[in-house]
Coordinates of C-alpha atoms in Angstrom, one line a residue:
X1 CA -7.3 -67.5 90.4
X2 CA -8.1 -68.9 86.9
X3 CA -9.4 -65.8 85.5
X4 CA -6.3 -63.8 86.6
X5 CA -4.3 -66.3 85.0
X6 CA -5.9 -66.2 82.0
X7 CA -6.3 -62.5 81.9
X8 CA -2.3 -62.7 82.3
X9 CA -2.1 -65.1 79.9
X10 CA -4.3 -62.8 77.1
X11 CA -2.0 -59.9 78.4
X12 CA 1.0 -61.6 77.7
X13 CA -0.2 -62.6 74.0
X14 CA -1.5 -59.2 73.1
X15 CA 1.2 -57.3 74.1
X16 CA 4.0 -59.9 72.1
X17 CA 1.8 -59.5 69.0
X18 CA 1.7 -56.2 69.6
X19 CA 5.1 -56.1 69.2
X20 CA 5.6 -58.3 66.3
X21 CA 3.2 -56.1 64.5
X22 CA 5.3 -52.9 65.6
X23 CA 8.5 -54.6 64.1
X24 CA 6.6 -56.4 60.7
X25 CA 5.5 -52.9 60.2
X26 CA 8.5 -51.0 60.8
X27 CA 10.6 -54.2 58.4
X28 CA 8.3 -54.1 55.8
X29 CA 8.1 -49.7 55.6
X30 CA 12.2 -50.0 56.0
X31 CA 12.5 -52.8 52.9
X32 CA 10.0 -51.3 50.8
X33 CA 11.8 -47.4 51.3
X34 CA 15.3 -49.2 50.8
X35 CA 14.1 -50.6 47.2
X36 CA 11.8 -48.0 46.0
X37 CA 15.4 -45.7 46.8
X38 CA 17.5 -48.3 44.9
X39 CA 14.8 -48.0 41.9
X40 CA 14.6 -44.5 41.9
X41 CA 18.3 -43.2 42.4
X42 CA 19.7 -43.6 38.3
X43 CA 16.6 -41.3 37.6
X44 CA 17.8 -38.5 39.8
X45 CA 21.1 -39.0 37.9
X46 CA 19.1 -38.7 34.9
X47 CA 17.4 -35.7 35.6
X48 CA 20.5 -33.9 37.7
X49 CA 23.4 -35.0 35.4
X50 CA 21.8 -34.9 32.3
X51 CA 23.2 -38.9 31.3
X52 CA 21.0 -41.7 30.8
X53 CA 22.3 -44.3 33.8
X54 CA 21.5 -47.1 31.2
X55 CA 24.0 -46.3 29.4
X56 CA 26.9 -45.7 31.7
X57 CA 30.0 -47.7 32.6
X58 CA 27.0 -49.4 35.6
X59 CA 25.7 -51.2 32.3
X60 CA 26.4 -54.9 32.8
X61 CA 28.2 -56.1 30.1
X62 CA 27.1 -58.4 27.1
X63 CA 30.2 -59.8 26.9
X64 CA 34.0 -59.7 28.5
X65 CA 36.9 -59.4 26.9
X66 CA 40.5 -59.7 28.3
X67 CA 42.8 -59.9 24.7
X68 CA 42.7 -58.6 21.3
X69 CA 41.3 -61.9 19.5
X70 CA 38.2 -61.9 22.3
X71 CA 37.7 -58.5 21.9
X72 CA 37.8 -58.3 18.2
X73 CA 35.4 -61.9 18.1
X74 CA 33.3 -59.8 20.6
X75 CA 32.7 -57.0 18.2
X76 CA 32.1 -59.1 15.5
X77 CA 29.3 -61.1 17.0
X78 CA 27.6 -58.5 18.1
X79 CA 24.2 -57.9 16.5
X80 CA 23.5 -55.3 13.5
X81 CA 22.1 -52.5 15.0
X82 CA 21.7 -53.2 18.2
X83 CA 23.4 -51.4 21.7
X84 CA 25.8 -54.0 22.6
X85 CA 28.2 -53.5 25.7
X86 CA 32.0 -54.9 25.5
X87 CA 33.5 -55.1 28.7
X88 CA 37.8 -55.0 29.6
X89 CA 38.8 -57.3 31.9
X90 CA 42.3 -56.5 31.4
X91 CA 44.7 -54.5 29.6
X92 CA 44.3 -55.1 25.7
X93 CA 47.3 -54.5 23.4
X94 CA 46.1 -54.3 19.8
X95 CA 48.2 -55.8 17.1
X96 CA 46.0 -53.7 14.3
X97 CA 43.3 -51.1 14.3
X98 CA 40.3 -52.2 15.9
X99 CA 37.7 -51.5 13.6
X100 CA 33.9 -50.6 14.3
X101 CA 31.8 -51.5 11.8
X102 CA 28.9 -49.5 10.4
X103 CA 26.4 -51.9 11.2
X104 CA 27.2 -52.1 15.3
X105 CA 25.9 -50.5 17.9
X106 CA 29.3 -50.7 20.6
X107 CA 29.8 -49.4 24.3
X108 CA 33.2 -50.0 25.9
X109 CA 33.4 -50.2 29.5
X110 CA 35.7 -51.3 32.2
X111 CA 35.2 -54.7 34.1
X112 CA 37.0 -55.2 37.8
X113 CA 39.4 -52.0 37.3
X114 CA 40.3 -48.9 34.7
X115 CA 41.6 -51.0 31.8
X116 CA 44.2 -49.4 28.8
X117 CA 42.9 -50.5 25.1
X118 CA 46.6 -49.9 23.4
X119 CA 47.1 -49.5 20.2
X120 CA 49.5 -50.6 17.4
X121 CA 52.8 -49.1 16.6
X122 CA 51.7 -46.5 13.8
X123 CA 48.6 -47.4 13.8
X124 CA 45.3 -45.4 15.3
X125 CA 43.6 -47.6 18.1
X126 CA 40.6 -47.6 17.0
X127 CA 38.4 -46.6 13.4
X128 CA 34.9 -45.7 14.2
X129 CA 32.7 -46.5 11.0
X130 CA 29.6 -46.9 12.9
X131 CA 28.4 -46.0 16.6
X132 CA 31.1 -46.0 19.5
X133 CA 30.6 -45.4 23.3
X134 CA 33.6 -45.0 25.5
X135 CA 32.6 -45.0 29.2
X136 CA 35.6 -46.0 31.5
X137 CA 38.4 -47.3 29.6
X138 CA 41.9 -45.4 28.3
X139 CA 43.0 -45.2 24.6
X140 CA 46.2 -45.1 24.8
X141 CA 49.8 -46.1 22.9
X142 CA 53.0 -47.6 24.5
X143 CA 55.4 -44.7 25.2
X144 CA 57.3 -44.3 22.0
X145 CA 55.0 -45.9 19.5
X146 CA 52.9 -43.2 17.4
X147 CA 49.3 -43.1 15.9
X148 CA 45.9 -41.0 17.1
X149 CA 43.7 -42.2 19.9
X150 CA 40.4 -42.6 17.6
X151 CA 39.3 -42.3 14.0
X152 CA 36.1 -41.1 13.4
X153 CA 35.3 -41.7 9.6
X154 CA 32.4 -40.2 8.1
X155 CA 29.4 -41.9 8.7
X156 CA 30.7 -42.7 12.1
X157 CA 30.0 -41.8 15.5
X158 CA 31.9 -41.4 19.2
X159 CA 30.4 -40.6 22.5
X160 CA 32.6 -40.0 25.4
X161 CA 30.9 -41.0 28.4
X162 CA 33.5 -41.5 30.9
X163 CA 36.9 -42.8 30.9
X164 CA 40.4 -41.5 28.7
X165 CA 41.6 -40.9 25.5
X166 CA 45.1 -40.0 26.4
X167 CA 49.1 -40.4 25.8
X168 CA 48.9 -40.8 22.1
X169 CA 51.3 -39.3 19.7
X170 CA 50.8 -38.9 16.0
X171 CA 52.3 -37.4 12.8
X172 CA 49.2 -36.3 11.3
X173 CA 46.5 -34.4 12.1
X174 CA 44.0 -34.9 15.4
X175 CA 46.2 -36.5 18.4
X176 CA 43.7 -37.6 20.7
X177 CA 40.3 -37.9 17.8
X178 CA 40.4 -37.0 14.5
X179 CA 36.5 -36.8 13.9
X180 CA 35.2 -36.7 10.2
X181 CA 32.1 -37.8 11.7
X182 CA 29.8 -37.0 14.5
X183 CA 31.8 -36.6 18.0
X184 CA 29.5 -35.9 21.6
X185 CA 31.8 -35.6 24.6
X186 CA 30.0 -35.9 27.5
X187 CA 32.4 -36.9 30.3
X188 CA 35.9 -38.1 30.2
X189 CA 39.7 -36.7 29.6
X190 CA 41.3 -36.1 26.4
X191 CA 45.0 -35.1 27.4
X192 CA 48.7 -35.5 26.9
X193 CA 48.5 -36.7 23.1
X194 CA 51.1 -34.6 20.8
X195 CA 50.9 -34.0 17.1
X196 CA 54.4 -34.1 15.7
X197 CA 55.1 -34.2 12.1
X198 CA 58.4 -33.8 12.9
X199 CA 61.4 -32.0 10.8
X200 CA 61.5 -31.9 7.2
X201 CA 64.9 -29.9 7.0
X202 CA 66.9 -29.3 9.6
X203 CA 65.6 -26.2 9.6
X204 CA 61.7 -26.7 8.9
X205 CA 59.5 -28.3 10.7
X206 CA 56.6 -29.8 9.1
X207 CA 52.9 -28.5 11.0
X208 CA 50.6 -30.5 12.6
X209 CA 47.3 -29.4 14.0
X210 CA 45.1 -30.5 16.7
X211 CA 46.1 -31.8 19.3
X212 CA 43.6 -32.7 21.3
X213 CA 40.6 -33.1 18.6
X214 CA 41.1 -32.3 14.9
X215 CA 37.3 -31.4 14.0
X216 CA 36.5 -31.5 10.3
X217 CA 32.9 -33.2 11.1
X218 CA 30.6 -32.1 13.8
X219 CA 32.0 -31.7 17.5
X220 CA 29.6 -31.1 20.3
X221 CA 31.4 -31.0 23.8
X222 CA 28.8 -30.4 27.0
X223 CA 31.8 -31.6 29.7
X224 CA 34.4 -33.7 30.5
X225 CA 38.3 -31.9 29.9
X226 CA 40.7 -31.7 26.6
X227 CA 43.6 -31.0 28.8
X228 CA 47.9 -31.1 28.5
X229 CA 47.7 -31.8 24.5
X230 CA 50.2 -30.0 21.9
X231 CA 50.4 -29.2 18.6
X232 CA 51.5 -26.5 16.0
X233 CA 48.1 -25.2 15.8
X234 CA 44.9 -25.9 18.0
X235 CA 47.1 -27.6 20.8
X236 CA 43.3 -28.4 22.5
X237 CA 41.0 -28.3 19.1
X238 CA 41.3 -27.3 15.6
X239 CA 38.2 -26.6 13.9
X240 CA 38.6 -27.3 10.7
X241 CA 35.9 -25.1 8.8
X242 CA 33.3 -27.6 10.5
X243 CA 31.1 -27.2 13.9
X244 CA 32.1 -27.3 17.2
X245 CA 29.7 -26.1 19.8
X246 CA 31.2 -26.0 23.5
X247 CA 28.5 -25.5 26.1
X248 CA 30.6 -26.9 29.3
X249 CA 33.7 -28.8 29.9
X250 CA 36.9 -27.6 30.4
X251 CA 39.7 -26.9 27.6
X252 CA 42.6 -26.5 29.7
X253 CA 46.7 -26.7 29.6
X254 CA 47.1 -27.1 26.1
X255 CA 50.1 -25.4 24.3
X256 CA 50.1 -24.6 20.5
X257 CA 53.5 -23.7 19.0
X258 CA 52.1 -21.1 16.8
X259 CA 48.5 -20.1 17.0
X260 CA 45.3 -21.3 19.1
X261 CA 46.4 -22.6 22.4
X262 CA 42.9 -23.6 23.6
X263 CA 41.4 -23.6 20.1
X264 CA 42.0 -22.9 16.5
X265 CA 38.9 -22.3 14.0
X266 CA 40.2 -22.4 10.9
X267 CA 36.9 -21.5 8.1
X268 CA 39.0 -20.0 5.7
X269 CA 38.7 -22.7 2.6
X270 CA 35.0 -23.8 4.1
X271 CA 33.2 -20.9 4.9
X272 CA 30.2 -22.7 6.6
X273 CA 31.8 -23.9 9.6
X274 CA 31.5 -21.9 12.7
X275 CA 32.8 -22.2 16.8
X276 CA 29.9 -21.0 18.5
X277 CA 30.5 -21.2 22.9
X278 CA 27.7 -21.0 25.3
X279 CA 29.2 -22.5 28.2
X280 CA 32.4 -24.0 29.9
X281 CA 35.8 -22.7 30.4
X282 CA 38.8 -22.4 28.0
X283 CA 41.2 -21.4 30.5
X284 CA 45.2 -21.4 31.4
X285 CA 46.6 -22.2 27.5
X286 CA 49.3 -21.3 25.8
X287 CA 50.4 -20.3 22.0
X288 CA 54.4 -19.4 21.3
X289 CA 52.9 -17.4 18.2
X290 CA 49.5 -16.2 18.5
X291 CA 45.6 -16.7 20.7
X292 CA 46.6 -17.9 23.6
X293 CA 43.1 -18.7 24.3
X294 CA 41.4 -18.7 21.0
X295 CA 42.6 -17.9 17.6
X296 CA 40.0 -17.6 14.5
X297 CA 40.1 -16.4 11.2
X298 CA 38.0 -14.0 9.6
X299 CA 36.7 -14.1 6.1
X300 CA 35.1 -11.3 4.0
X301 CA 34.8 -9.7 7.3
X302 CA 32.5 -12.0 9.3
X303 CA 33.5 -13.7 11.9
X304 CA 32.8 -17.5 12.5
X305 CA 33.7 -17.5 16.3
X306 CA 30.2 -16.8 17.9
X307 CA 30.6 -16.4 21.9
X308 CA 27.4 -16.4 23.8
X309 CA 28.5 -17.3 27.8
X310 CA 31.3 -19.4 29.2
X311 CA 35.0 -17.8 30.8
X312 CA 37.8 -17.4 28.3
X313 CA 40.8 -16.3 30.8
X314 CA 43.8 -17.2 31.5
X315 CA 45.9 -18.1 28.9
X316 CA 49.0 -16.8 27.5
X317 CA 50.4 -16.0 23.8
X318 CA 53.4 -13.9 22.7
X319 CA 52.9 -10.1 22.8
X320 CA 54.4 -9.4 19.1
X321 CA 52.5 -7.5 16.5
X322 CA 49.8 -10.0 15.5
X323 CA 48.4 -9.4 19.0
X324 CA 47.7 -6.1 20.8
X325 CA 48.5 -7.4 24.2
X326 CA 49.2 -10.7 25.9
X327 CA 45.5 -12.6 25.9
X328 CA 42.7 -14.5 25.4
X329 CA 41.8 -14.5 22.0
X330 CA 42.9 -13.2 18.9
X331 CA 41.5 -12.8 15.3
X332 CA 43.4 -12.7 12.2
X333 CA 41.7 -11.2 9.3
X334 CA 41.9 -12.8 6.2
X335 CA 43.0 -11.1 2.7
X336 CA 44.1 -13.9 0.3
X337 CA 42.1 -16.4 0.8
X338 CA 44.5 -18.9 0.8
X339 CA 44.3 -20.5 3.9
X340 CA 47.0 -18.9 5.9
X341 CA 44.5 -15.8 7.6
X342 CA 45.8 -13.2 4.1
X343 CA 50.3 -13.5 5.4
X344 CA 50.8 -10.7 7.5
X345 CA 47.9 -9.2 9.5
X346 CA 47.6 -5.8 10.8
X347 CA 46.7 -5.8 14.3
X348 CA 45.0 -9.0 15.9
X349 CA 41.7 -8.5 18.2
X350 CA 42.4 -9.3 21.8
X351 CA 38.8 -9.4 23.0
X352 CA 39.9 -10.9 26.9
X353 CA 36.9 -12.3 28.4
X354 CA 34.6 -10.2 26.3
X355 CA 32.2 -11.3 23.7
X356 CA 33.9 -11.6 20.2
X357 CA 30.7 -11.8 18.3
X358 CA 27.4 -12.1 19.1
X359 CA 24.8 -14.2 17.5
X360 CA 20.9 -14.5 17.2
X361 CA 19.0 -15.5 20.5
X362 CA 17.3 -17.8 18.1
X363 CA 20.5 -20.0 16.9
X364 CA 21.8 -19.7 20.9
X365 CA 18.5 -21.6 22.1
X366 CA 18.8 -24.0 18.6
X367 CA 21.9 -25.0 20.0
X368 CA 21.2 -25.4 23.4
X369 CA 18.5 -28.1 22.6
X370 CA 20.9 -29.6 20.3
X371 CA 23.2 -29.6 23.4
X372 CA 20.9 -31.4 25.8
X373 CA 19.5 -34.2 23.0
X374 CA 23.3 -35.0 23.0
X375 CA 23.7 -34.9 26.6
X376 CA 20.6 -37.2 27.5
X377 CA 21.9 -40.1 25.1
X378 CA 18.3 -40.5 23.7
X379 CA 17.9 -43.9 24.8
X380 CA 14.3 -45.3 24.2
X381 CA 14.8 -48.1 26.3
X382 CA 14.9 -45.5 29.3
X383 CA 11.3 -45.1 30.0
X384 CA 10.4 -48.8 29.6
X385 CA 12.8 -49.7 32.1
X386 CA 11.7 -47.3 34.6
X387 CA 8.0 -48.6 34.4
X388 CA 9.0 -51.8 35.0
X389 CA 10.8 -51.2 37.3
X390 CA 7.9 -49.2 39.1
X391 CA 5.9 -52.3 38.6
X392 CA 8.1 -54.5 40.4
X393 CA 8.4 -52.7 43.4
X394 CA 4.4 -52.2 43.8
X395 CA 4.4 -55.7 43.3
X396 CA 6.6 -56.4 45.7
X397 CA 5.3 -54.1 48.0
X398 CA 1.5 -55.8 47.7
X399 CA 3.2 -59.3 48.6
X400 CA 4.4 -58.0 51.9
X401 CA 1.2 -56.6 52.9
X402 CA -0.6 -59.2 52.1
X403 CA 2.4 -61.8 54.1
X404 CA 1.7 -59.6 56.9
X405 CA -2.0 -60.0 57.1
X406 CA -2.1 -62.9 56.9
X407 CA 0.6 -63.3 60.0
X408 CA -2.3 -61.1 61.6
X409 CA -5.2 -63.3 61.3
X410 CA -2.9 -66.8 62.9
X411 CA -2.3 -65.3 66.6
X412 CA -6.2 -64.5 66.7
X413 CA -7.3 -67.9 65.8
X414 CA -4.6 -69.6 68.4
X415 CA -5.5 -66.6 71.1
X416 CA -9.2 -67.7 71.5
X417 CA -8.4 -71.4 71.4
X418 CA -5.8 -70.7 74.2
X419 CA -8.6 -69.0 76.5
X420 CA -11.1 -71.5 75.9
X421 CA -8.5 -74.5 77.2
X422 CA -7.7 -72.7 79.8

């Protein structure tokens, strides 16, 4: 009778430790999974979006700033040289530019909503002298105030991660960005900002070009959308004898009252400049005079316009006699030299969705490595942070196992003391 008791009795133990070793193993192989997934995800959108994570609007900020006064102080304790993240907590009307200095390192990001940084009557919203981020904020004016959406003075540069740079309205050059420096866009909108220089006569209307981005520095655009922007010339981007490189995003919806709906590359007073497009969509623009799509001047009978892949289609111009037929892209050679594409052409080039000109295999795959160091942010921090973050988890991990062996060997020692009392 005893020894079927305790026979019961060593049953009964077994099989509940049995089943607390089922569930401790099934917890801890569910809890290490769960973090060694929460680790791991940013680096598959590292490697599938081509954007470091770290320095995305997930960044937790340095600092938060919900008015002007915090979020210039903000700026200005920052550290030289270092990355240094600002976040919005609110809407932030500007009572002057803000200004960037060349010595900081600044990301702007969005805290507890999408947050408006709005800029002064007549004023651009923000100069960029040194290193800019935007990732989840708009740049924006009050309806009925003018000046641009950024400034990008040489020496400067602007990455646009994520966010808006949108609803701006200027009588000068470069609605959205007017970049003398370096500008990446990565992500993001630049739409609905309007260059108008408005009338000098009543019958003349002074010109304003660029709607979108006026590009007299370096202008590298791998996605995002320049979308819904107007201006006399370039009502997306005018290329100002400089170098833009599009190889994705979408330029879309922009109108240009005379020439270059999509874009306008202008290199007739700085020959080295070029558009070269190796990716992404220009698509659904319009020009009341001339390139729906893209116009581009010729000089000395090269071109500057260099298409190796993306879709041109679309878009719509005038049919007059600059332009064989309603299209895509048209060319205007230039004969004087003057800056106006040589007065009255003959015929234009309508190329459609064909290749305008092609270039070297050798400057296409210069480019697109160019292309992806912009895209990947270059962050050196990056790789540290993953291995410690590899660390941590195996560290982690090790700690349970060794919690759960040591559960193990407690059940045994109180099992045989059990039996022998019984």
């Amino acid at each position: 009778m005893m020894n079927g008791k305790m026979k019961r009795v060593n049953m009964d133990v077994k099989y509940r430790f049995s089943l607390q070793n089922i569930c401790t193993k099934t917890a801890l192989i569910f809890v290490s999974l769960l973090m060694v997934a929460i680790v791991f995800s940013p680096l598959v959108l590292v490697f599938s979006g081509g954007v470091s994570f770290f320095v995305s609007g997930a960044e937790t900020p340095d600092v938060v700033a919900k008015n002007a006064t915090e979020l210039e102080n903000a700026i200005s304790v920052a550290p030289d040289g270092v990355a240094y993240v600002i976040g919005l907590g609110n809407d932030v009307k500007l009572e002057s530019s803000l200004e960037i200095p060349s010595t900081k390192n600044i990301t702007l990001v969005s805290v507890g909503g999408v947050w408006k940084l709005v800029g002064a009557n007549k004023q651009d919203t923000i100069n960029v002298n040194g290193l800019l981020r935007i990732d989840g904020i708009t740049v924006t004016h009050v309806d009925g105030d003018s000046g641009r959406g950024v400034y990008v003075k040489n020496g400067g540069m602007l990455t646009l991660i994520g966010g808006e740079i949108s609803g701006n309205t200027v009588n000068d050059d470069g609605g959205g960005v007017y970049n003398k420096g370096v500008f990446v866009m990565l992500d993001g909108k630049i739409s609905n900002n309007v260059v108008d220089k408005g009338k000098i006569s009543d019958k003349v209307t002074e010109q304003g070009d660029g709607g979108g981005v006026y590009n007299i520095g370096t202008f590298t655009m791998s996605g995002g959308e320049i979308s819904g922007n107007t201006a006399a010339f370039g009502g997306g981007v005018y290329n100002y004898g400089s170098v833009f490189v599009m190889s994705g995003g979408k330029i879309t919806g922009n109108t240009a009252t005379f020439g270059g709906g999509g874009v306008y590359n202008d290199t007739s007073y700085y020959i080295g400049g070029s558009f070269t497009m190796s990716g992404g969509e220009i698509i659904g623009n319009t020009a009341n005079g001339v390139g729906g799509g893209v116009f581009y001047v010729i000089v000395n009978a090269v071109s500057n316009f260099h298409r190796l892949g993306g879709v041109i289609s679309g878009n719509t111009d005038r049919d007059n006699e600059y332009t064989k037929d309603v299209g895509s892209v048209t060319s205007l050679p230039d004969s004087g030299g003057d800056g106006s594409g040589g007065g009255k052409p003959s015929i234009g080039v309508d190329v459609g969705s064909g290749l305008a000109e092609e270039s070297s295999s050798t400057d296409g795959d210069q480019l697109d490595t160019d292309d992806e160091q912009h895209d990947t942010g270059g962050n050196p921090h990056d790789f540290l942070l993953i291995v410690v973050a590899v660390i941590v988890v195996g560290l982690v991990v090790a700690g349970l196992l060794f919690y759960h062996s040591k559960k193990q060997e407690q059940p045994t020692t109180k099992n045989s003391t059990d039996s022998a009392v019984v």
